[in-house]
XYZ file of C-alpha atoms in Angstrom:
104
model
C -34.587 38.993 -8.086
C -32.206 37.666 -5.457
C -34.833 35.157 -4.329
C -35.200 33.937 -7.930
C -31.447 33.410 -8.281
C -31.300 31.517 -4.997
C -34.213 29.351 -6.132
C -32.516 28.626 -9.466
C -29.260 27.727 -7.728
C -31.127 25.477 -5.291
C -32.950 23.705 -8.125
C -29.685 23.281 -10.031
C -27.975 21.804 -6.969
C -30.816 19.364 -6.348
C -30.775 18.242 -9.975
C -26.981 18.086 -10.146
C -26.568 16.200 -6.878
C -29.405 13.849 -7.774
C -27.720 13.133 -11.092
C -24.396 12.641 -9.314
C -25.939 10.140 -6.908
C -27.531 8.215 -9.762
C -24.230 8.236 -11.647
C -22.399 6.954 -8.592
C -25.007 4.298 -7.867
C -23.162 1.039 -7.641
C -23.400 -1.413 -10.463
C -22.353 -4.830 -9.272
C -19.163 -5.906 -10.989
C -17.104 -8.474 -9.133
C -14.139 -7.726 -11.407
C -13.749 -4.400 -9.600
C -12.810 -6.330 -6.444
C -10.128 -8.430 -8.100
C -7.275 -5.944 -8.277
C -7.468 -4.421 -4.794
C -8.617 -7.589 -2.988
C -6.990 -10.523 -4.770
C -4.494 -11.227 -1.986
C -7.219 -11.092 0.602
C -9.567 -13.494 -1.142
C -7.018 -15.913 -2.581
C -4.413 -15.992 0.181
C -6.352 -14.694 3.210
C -3.888 -11.832 3.606
C -5.105 -8.750 5.493
C -7.138 -6.393 3.312
C -5.400 -3.294 2.017
C -6.978 0.131 2.422
C -7.793 0.033 -1.312
C -9.568 -3.292 -0.827
C -11.559 -1.901 2.114
C -12.576 1.156 0.089
C -13.737 -1.011 -2.811
C -15.612 -3.371 -0.477
C -17.325 -0.392 1.100
C -18.529 0.765 -2.312
C -19.475 -2.763 -3.385
C -21.061 -3.732 -0.046
C -24.610 -3.727 -1.491
C -23.439 -6.265 -4.105
C -21.844 -8.803 -1.774
C -25.031 -10.837 -1.252
C -25.340 -11.212 -5.009
C -21.711 -12.315 -5.270
C -21.870 -15.028 -2.600
C -25.000 -16.514 -4.175
C -23.245 -16.842 -7.526
C -21.669 -20.320 -7.828
C -18.901 -18.917 -10.039
C -17.606 -16.815 -7.130
C -18.518 -19.070 -4.196
C -15.118 -20.765 -3.985
C -13.383 -17.388 -3.613
C -15.977 -15.370 -1.721
C -17.147 -17.518 1.151
C -19.515 -15.859 3.615
C -17.072 -16.438 6.490
C -14.161 -14.876 4.641
C -16.240 -11.883 3.583
C -17.524 -11.502 7.137
C -13.990 -11.447 8.534
C -12.734 -9.024 5.888
C -15.677 -6.664 6.400
C -15.077 -6.765 10.155
C -11.393 -5.946 9.624
C -12.373 -3.075 7.323
C -15.052 -1.897 9.818
C -17.749 -2.211 7.153
C -21.225 -3.335 8.231
C -21.955 -6.956 7.404
C -25.055 -7.399 5.218
C -27.835 -9.549 6.666
C -27.333 -12.174 3.958
C -23.823 -12.880 5.279
C -23.554 -14.794 8.523
C -21.134 -13.505 11.090
C -18.533 -16.191 11.457
C -16.354 -16.884 14.454
C -12.811 -15.556 14.282
C -10.209 -17.964 12.941
C -8.626 -20.202 15.588
C -5.535 -18.856 17.286
C -2.496 -21.010 16.617
């Protein structure tokens, strides 16, 4: 009986966690970056922790964003590369690593 309960709990956890992962699967929505990252992308200000968290979640979508001409003027590969580096988020292969900005 105890083995049956453990098996049922294990099956429930697998199903529940699988459902949770599917629910949390990222849908690409550039609008979700606007609020936490607007200062970073428009004014090149340092990213906030909220911006870094959102970029981390949206990291799989960044290649799609930079290829979209509607976003290209705001989301340049170099800017994204620098912001991801600042946030210690891995840079996707589609985004070139750019040199740091010149020191003035």
